[in-house]
mmCIF file of N, CA and C in Angstrom:
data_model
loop_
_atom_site.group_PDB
_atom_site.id
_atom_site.type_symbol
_atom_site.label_atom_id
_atom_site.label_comp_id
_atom_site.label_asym_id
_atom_site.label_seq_id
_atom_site.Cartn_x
_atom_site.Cartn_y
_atom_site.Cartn_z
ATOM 1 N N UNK I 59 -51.639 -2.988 -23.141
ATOM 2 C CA UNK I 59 -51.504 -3.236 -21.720
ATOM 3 C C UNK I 59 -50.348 -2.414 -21.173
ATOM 4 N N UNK I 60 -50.998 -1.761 -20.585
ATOM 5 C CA UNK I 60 -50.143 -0.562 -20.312
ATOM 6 C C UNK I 60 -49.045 -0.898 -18.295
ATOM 7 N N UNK I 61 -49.877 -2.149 -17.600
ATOM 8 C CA UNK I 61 -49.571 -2.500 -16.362
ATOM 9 C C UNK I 61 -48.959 -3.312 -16.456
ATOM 10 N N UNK I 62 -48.294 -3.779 -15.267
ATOM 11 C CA UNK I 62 -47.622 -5.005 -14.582
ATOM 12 C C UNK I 62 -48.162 -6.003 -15.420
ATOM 13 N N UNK I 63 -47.446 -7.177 -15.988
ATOM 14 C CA UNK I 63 -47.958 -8.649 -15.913
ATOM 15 C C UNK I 63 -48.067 -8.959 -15.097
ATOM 16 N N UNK I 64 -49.941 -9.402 -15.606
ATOM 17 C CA UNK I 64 -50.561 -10.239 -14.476
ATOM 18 C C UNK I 64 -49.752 -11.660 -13.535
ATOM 19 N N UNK I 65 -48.658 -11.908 -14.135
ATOM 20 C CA UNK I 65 -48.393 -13.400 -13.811
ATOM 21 C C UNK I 65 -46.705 -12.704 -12.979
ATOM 22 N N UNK I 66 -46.607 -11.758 -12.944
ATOM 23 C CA UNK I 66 -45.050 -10.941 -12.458
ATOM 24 C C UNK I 66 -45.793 -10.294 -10.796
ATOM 25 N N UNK I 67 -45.421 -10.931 -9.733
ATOM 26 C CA UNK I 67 -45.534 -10.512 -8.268
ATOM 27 C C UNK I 67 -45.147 -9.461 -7.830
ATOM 28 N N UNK I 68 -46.032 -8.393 -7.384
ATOM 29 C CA UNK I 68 -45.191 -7.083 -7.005
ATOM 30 C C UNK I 68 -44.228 -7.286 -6.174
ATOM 31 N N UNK I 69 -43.188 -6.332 -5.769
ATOM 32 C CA UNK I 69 -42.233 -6.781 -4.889
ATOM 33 C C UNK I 69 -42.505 -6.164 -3.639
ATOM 34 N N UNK I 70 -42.021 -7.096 -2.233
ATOM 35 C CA UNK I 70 -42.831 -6.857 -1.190
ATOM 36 C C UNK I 70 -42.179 -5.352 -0.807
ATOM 37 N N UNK I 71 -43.207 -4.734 0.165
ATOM 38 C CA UNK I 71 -42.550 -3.395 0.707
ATOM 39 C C UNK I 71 -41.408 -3.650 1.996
ATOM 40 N N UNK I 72 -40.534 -2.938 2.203
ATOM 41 C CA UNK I 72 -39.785 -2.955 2.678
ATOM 42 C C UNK I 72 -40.144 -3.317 4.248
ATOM 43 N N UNK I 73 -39.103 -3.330 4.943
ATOM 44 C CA UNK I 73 -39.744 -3.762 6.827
ATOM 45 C C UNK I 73 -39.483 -2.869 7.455
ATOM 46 N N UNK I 74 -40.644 -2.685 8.265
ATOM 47 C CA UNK I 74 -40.533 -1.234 8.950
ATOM 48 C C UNK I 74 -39.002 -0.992 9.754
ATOM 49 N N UNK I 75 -39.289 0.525 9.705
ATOM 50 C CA UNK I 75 -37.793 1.497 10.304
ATOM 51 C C UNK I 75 -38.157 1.205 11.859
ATOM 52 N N UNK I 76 -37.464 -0.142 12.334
ATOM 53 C CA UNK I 76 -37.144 0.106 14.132
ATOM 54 C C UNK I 76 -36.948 1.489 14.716
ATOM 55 N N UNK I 77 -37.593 1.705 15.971
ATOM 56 C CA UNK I 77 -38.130 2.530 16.551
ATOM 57 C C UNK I 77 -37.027 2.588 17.620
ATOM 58 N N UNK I 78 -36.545 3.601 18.265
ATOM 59 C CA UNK I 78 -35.992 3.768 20.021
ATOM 60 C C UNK I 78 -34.645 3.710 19.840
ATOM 61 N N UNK I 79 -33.930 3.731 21.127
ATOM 62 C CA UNK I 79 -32.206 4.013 20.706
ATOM 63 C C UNK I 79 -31.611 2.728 20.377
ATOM 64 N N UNK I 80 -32.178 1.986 20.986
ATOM 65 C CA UNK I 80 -31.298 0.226 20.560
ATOM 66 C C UNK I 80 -31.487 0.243 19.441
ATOM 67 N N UNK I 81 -33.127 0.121 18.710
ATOM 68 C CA UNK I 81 -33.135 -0.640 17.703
ATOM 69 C C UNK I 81 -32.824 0.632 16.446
ATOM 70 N N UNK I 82 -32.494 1.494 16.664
ATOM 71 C CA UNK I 82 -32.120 2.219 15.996
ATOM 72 C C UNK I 82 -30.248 1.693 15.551
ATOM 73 N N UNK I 83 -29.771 1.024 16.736
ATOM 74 C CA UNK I 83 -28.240 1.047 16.677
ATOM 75 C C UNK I 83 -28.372 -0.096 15.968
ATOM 76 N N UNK I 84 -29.372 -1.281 16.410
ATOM 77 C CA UNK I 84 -28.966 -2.749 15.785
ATOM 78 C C UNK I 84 -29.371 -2.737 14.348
ATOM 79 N N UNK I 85 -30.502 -1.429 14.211
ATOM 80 C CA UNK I 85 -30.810 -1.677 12.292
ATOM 81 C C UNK I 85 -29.857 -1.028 11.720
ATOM 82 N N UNK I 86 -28.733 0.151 12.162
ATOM 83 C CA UNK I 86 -27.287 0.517 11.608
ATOM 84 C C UNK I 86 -26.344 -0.378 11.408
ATOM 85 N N UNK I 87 -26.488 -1.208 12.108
ATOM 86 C CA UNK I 87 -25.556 -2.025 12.016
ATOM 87 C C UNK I 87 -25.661 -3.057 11.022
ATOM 88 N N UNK I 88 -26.924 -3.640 10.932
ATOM 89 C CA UNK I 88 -27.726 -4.400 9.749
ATOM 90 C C UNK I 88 -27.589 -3.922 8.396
ATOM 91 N N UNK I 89 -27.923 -2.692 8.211
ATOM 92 C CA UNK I 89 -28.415 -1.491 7.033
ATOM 93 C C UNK I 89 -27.719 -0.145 7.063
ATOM 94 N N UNK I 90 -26.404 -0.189 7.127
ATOM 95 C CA UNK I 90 -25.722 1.231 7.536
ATOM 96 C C UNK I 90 -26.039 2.431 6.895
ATOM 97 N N UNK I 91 -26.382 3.585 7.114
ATOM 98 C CA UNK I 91 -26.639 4.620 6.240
ATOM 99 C C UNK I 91 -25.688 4.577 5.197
ATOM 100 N N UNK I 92 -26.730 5.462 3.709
ATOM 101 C CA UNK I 92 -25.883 5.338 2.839
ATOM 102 C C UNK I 92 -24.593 6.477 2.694
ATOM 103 N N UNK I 93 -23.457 6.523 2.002
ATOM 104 C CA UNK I 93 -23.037 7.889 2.040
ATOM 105 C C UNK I 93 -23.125 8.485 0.661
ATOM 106 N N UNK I 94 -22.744 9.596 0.793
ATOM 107 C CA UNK I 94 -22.693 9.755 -1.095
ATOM 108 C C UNK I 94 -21.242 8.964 -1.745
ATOM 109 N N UNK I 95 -21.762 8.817 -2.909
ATOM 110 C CA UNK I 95 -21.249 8.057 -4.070
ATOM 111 C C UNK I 95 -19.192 9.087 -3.743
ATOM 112 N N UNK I 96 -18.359 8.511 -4.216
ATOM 113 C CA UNK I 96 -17.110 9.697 -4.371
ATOM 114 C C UNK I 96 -16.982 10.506 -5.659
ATOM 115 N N UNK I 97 -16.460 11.673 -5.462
ATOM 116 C CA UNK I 97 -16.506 12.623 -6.536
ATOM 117 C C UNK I 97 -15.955 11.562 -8.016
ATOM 118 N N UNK I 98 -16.345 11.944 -8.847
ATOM 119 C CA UNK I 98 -15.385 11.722 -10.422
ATOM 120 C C UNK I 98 -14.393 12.054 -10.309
ATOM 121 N N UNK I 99 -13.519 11.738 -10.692
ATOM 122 C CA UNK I 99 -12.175 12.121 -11.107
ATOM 123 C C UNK I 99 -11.800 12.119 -12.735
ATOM 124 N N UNK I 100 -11.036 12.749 -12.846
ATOM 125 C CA UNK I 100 -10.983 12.915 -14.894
ATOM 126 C C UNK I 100 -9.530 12.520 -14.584
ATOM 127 N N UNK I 101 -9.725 11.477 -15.729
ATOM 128 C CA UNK I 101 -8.661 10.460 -16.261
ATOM 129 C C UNK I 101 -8.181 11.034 -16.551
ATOM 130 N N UNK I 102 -8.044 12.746 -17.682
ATOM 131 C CA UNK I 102 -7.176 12.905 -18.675
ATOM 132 C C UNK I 102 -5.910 13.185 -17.903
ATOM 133 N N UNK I 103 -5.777 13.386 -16.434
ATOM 134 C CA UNK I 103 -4.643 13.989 -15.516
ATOM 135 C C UNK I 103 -4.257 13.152 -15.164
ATOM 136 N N UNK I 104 -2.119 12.501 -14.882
ATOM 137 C CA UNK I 104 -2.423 11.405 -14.481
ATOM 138 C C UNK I 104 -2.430 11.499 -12.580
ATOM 139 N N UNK I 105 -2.291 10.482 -11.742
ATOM 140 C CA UNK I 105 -2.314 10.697 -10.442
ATOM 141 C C UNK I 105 -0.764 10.609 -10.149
ATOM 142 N N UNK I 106 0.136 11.069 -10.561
ATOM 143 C CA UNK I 106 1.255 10.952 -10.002
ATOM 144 C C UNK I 106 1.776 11.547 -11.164
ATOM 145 N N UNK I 107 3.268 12.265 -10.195
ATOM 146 C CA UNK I 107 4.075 13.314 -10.794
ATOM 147 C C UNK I 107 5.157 12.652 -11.622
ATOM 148 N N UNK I 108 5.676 13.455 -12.375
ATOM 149 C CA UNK I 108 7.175 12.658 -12.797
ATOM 150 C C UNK I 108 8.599 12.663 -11.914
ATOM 151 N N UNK I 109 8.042 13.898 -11.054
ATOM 152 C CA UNK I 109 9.468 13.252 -9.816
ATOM 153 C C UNK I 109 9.004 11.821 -9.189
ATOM 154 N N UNK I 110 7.140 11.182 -9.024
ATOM 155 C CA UNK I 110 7.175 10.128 -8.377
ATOM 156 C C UNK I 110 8.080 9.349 -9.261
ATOM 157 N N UNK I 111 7.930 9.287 -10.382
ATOM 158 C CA UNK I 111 8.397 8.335 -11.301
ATOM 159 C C UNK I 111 9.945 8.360 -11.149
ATOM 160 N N UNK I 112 10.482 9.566 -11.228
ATOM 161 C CA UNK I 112 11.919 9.377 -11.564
ATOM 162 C C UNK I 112 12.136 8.815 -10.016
ATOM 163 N N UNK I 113 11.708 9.269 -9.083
ATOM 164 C CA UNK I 113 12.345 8.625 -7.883
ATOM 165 C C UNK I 113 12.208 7.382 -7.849
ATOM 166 N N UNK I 114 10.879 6.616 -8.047
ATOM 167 C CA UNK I 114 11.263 4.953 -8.446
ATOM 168 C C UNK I 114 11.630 4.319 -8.970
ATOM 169 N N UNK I 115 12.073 5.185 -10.290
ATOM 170 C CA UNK I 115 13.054 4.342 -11.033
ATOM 171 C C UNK I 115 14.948 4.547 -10.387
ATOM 172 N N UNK I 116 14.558 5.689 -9.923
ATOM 173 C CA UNK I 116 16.141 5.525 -9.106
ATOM 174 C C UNK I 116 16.052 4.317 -8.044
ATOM 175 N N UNK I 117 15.252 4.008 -7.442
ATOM 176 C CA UNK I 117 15.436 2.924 -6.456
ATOM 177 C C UNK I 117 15.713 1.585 -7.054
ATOM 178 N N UNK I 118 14.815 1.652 -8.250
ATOM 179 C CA UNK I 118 15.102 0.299 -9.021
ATOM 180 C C UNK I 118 16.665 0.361 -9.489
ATOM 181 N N UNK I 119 17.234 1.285 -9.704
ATOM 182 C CA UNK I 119 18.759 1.495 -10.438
ATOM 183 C C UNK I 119 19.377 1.380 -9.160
ATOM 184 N N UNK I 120 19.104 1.206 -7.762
ATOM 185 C CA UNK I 120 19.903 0.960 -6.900
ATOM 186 C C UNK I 120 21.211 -0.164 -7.086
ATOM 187 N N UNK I 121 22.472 -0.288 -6.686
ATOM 188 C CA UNK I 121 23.190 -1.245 -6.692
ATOM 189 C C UNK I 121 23.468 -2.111 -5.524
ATOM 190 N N UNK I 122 23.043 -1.363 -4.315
ATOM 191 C CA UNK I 122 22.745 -2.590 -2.874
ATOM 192 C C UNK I 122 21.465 -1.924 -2.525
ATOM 193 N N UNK I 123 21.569 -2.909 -1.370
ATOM 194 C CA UNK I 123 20.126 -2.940 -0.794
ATOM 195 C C UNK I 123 20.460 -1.621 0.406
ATOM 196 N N UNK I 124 21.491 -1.611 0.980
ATOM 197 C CA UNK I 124 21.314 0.023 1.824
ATOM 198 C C UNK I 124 21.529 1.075 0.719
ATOM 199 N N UNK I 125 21.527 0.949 -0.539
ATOM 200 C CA UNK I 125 21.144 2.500 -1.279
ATOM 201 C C UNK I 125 19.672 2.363 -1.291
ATOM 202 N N UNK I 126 19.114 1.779 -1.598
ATOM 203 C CA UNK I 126 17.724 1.415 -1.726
ATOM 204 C C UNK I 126 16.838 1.669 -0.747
ATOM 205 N N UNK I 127 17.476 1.869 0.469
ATOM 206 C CA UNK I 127 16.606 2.334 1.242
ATOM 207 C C UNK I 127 17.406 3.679 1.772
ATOM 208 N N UNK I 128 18.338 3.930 1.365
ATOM 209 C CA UNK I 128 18.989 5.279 1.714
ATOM 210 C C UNK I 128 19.786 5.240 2.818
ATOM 211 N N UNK I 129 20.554 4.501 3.489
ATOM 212 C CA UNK I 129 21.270 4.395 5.018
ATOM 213 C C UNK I 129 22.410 3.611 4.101
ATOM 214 N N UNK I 130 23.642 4.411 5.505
ATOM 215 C CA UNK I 130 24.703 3.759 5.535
ATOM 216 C C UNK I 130 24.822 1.886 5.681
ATOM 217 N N UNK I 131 25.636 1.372 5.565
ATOM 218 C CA UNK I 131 26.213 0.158 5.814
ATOM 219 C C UNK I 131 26.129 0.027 7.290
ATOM 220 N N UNK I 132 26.327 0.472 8.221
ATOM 221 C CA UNK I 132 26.499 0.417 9.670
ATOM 222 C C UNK I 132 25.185 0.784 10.249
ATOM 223 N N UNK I 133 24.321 1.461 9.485
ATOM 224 C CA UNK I 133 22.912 1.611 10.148
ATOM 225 C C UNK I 133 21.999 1.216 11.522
ATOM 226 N N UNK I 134 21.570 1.242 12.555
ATOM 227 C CA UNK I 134 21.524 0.479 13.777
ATOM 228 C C UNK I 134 19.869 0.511 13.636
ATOM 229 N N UNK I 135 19.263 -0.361 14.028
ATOM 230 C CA UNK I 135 18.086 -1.042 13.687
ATOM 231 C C UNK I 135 16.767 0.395 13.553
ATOM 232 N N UNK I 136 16.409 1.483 14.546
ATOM 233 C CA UNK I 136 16.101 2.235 14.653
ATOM 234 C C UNK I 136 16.138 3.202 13.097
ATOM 235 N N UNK I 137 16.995 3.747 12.574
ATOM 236 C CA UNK I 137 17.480 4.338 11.407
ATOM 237 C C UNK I 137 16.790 3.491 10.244
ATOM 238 N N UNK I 138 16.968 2.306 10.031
ATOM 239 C CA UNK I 138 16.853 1.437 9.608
ATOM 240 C C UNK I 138 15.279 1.812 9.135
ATOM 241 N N UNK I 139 14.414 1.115 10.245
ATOM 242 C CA UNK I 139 12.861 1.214 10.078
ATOM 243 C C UNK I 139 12.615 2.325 9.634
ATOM 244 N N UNK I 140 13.073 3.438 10.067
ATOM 245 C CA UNK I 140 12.158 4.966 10.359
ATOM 246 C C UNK I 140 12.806 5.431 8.294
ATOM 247 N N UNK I 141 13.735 4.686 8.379
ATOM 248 C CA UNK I 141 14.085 4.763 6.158
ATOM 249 C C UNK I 141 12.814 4.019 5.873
ATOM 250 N N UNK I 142 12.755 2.629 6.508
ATOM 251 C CA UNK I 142 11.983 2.150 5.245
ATOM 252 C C UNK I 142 10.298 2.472 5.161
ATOM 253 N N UNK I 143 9.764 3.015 6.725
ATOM 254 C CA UNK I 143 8.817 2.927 6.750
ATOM 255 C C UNK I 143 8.268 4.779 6.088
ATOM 256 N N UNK I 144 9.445 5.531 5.645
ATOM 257 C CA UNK I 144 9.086 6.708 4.904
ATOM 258 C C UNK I 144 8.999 6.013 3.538
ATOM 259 N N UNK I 145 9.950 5.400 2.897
ATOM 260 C CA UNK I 145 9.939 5.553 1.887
ATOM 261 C C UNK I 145 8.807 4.072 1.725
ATOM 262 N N UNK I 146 7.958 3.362 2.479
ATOM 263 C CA UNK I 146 7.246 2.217 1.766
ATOM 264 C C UNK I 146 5.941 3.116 1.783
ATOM 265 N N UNK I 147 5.858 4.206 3.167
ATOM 266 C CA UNK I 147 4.486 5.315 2.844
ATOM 267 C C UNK I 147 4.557 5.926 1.412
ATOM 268 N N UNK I 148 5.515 6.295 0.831
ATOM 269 C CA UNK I 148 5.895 7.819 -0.343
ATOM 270 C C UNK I 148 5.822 6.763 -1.309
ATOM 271 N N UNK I 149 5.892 5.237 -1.298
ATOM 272 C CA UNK I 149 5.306 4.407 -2.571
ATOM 273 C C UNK I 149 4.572 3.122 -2.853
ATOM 274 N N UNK I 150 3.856 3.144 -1.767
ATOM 275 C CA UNK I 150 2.971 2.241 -1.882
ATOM 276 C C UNK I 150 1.761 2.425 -2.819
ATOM 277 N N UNK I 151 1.678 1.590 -2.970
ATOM 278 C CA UNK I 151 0.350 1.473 -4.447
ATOM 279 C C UNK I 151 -1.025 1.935 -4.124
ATOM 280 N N UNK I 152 -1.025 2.044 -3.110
ATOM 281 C CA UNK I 152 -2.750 2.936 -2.649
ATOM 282 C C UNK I 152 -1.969 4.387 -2.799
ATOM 283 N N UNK I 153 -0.843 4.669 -2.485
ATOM 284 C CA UNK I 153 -0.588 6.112 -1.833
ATOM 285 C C UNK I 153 0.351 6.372 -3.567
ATOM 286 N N UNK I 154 0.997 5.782 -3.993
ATOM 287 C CA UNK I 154 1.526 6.426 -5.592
ATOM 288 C C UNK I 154 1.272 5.751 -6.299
ATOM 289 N N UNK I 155 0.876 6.386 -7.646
ATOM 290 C CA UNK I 155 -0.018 5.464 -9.063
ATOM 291 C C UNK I 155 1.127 5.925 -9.945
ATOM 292 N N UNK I 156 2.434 6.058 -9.565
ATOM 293 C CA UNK I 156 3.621 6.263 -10.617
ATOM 294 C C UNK I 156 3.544 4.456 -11.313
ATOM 295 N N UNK I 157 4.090 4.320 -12.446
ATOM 296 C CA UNK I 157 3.919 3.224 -12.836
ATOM 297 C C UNK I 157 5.150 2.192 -12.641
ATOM 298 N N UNK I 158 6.124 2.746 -12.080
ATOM 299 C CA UNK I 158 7.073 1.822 -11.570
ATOM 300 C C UNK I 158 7.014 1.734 -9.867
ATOM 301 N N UNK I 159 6.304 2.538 -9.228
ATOM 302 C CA UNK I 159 5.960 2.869 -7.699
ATOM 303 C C UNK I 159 5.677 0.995 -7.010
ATOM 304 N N UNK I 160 5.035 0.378 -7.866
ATOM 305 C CA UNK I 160 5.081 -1.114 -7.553
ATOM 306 C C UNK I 160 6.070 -1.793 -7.108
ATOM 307 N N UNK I 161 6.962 -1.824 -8.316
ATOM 308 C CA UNK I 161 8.327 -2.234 -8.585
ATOM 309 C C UNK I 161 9.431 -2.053 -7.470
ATOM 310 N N UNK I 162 9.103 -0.352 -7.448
ATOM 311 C CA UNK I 162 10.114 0.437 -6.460
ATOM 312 C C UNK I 162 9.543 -0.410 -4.712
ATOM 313 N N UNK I 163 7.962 -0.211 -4.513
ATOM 314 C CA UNK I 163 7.665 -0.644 -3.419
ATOM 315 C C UNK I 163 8.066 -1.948 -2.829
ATOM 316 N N UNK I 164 7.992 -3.193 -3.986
ATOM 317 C CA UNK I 164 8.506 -4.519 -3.676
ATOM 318 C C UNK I 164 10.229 -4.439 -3.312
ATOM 319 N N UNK I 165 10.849 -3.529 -3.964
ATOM 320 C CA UNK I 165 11.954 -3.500 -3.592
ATOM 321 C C UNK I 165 12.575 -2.785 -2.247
ATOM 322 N N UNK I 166 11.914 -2.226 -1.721
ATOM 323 C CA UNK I 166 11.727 -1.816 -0.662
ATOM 324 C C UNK I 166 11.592 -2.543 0.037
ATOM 325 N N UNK I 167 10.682 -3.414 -0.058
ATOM 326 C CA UNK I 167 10.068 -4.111 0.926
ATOM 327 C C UNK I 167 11.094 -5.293 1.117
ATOM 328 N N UNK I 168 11.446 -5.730 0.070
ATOM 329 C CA UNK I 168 12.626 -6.790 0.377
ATOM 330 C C UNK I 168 14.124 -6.081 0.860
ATOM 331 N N UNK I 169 14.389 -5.399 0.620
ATOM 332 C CA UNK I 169 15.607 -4.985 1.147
ATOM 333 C C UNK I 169 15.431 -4.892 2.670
ATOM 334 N N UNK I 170 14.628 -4.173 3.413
ATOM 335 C CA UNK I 170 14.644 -3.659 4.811
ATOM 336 C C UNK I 170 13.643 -5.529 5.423
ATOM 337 N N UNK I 171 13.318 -6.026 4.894
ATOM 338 C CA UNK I 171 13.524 -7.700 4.943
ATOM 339 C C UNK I 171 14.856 -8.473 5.111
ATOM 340 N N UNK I 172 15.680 -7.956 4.311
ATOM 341 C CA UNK I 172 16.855 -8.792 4.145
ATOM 342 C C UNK I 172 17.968 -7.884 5.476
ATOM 343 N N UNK I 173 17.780 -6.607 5.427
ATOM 344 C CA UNK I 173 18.485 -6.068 6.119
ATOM 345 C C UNK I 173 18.032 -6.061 7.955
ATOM 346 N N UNK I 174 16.843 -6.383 7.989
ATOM 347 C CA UNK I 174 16.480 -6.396 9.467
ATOM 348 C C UNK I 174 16.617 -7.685 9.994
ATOM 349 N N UNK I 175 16.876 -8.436 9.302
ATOM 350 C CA UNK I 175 16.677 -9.645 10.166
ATOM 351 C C UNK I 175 18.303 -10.365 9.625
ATOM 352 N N UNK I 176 18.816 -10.015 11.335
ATOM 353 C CA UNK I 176 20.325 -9.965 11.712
ATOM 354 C C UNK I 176 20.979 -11.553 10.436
ATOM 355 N N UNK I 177 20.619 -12.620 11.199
ATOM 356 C CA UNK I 177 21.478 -13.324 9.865
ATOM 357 C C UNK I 177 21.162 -13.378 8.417
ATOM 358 N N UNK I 178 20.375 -12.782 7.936
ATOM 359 C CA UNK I 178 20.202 -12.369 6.292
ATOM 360 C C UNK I 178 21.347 -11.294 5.813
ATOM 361 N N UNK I 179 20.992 -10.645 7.502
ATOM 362 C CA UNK I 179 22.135 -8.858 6.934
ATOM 363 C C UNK I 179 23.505 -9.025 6.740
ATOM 364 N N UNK I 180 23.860 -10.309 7.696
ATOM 365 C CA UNK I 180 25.312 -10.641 7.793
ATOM 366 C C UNK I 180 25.497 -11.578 6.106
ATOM 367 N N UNK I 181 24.528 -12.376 5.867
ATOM 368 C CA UNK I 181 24.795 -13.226 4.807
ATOM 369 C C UNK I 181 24.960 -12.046 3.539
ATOM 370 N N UNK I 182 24.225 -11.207 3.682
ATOM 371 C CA UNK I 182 24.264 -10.419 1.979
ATOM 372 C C UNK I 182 25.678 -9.370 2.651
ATOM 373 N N UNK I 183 25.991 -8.847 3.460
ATOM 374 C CA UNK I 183 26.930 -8.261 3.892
ATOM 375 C C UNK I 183 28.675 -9.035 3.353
ATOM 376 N N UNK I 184 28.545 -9.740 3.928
ATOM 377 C CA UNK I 184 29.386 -11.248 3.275
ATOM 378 C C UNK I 184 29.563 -11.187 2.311
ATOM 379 N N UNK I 185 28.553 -11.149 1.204
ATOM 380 C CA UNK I 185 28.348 -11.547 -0.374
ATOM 381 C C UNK I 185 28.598 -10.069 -0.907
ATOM 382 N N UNK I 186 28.313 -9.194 -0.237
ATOM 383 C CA UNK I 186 28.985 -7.581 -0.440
ATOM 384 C C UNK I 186 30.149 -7.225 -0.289
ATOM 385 N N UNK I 187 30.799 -8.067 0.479
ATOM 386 C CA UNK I 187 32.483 -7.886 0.494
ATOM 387 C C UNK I 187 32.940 -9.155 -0.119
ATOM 388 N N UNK I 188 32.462 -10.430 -0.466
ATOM 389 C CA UNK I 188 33.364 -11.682 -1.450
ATOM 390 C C UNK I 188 32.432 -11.392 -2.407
ATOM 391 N N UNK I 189 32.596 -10.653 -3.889
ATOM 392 C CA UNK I 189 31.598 -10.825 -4.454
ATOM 393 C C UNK I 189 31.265 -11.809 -5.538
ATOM 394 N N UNK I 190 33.159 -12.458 -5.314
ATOM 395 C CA UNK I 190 33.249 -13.548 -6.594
ATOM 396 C C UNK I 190 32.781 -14.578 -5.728
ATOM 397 N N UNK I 191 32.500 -14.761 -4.449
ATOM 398 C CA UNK I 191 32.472 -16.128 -3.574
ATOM 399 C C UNK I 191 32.939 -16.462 -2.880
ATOM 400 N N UNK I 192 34.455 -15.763 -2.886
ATOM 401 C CA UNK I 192 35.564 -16.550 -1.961
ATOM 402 C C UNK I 192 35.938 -16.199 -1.146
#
């Protein structure tokens, strides 16, 4: 038996291709064209350089939170953003596959956290000049 089992239902044919400019837009929207598949990429290369790397591990070796994002101590809110929002583009995890780029990014992200929002900046500022407490 070379056919279909008799007892296995063919599968139905598809529903016709809507006709005219509407129903052309509302079956896109339903059934979007397909696109092609994305190229391969070969593993054996990795996606990120070793300057990405060494630069995130320098951020992690930071000792405050304004080295970490690269600005002075006195920084005025403006300066501030336009640091962190270069350096959270140059390592965010869609945009660098360095393997500390994570690490580096969370730290980023908390520093210009702690530093933008005025009574956090004053509290770690504080704790940057008493560092025993007192």
């Amino acid at each position: 038996m070379n056919g279909p089992h008799p007892s296995s239902p063919e599968p139905a044919p598809p529903p016709p291709r809507p006709t005219g400019t509407f129903a052309s837009y509302i079956h896109n929207i339903r059934d979007p064209p397909r696109s092609a598949p994305p190229p391969a990429t070969s593993r054996s290369t990795p996606e990120y350089t070793p300057e990405q790397e060494n630069q995130a591990k320098a951020i992690l070796r930071c000792r405050t939170l304004f080295q970490v994002l690269g600005v002075e101590r006195g920084v005025d809110e403006a300066d501030l953003r336009r640091s962190y929002r270069r350096l959270a583009l140059s390592f965010h995890p869609d945009k660098c596959r360095a393997p500390s780029a994570n690490a580096a990014f969370q730290r980023i992200s908390a520093a210009y956290d702690t530093l933008s929002d005025t009574a956090k900046r004053l509290a770690y500022e504080w704790e940057l000049d008493h560092p025993d407490g007192g």
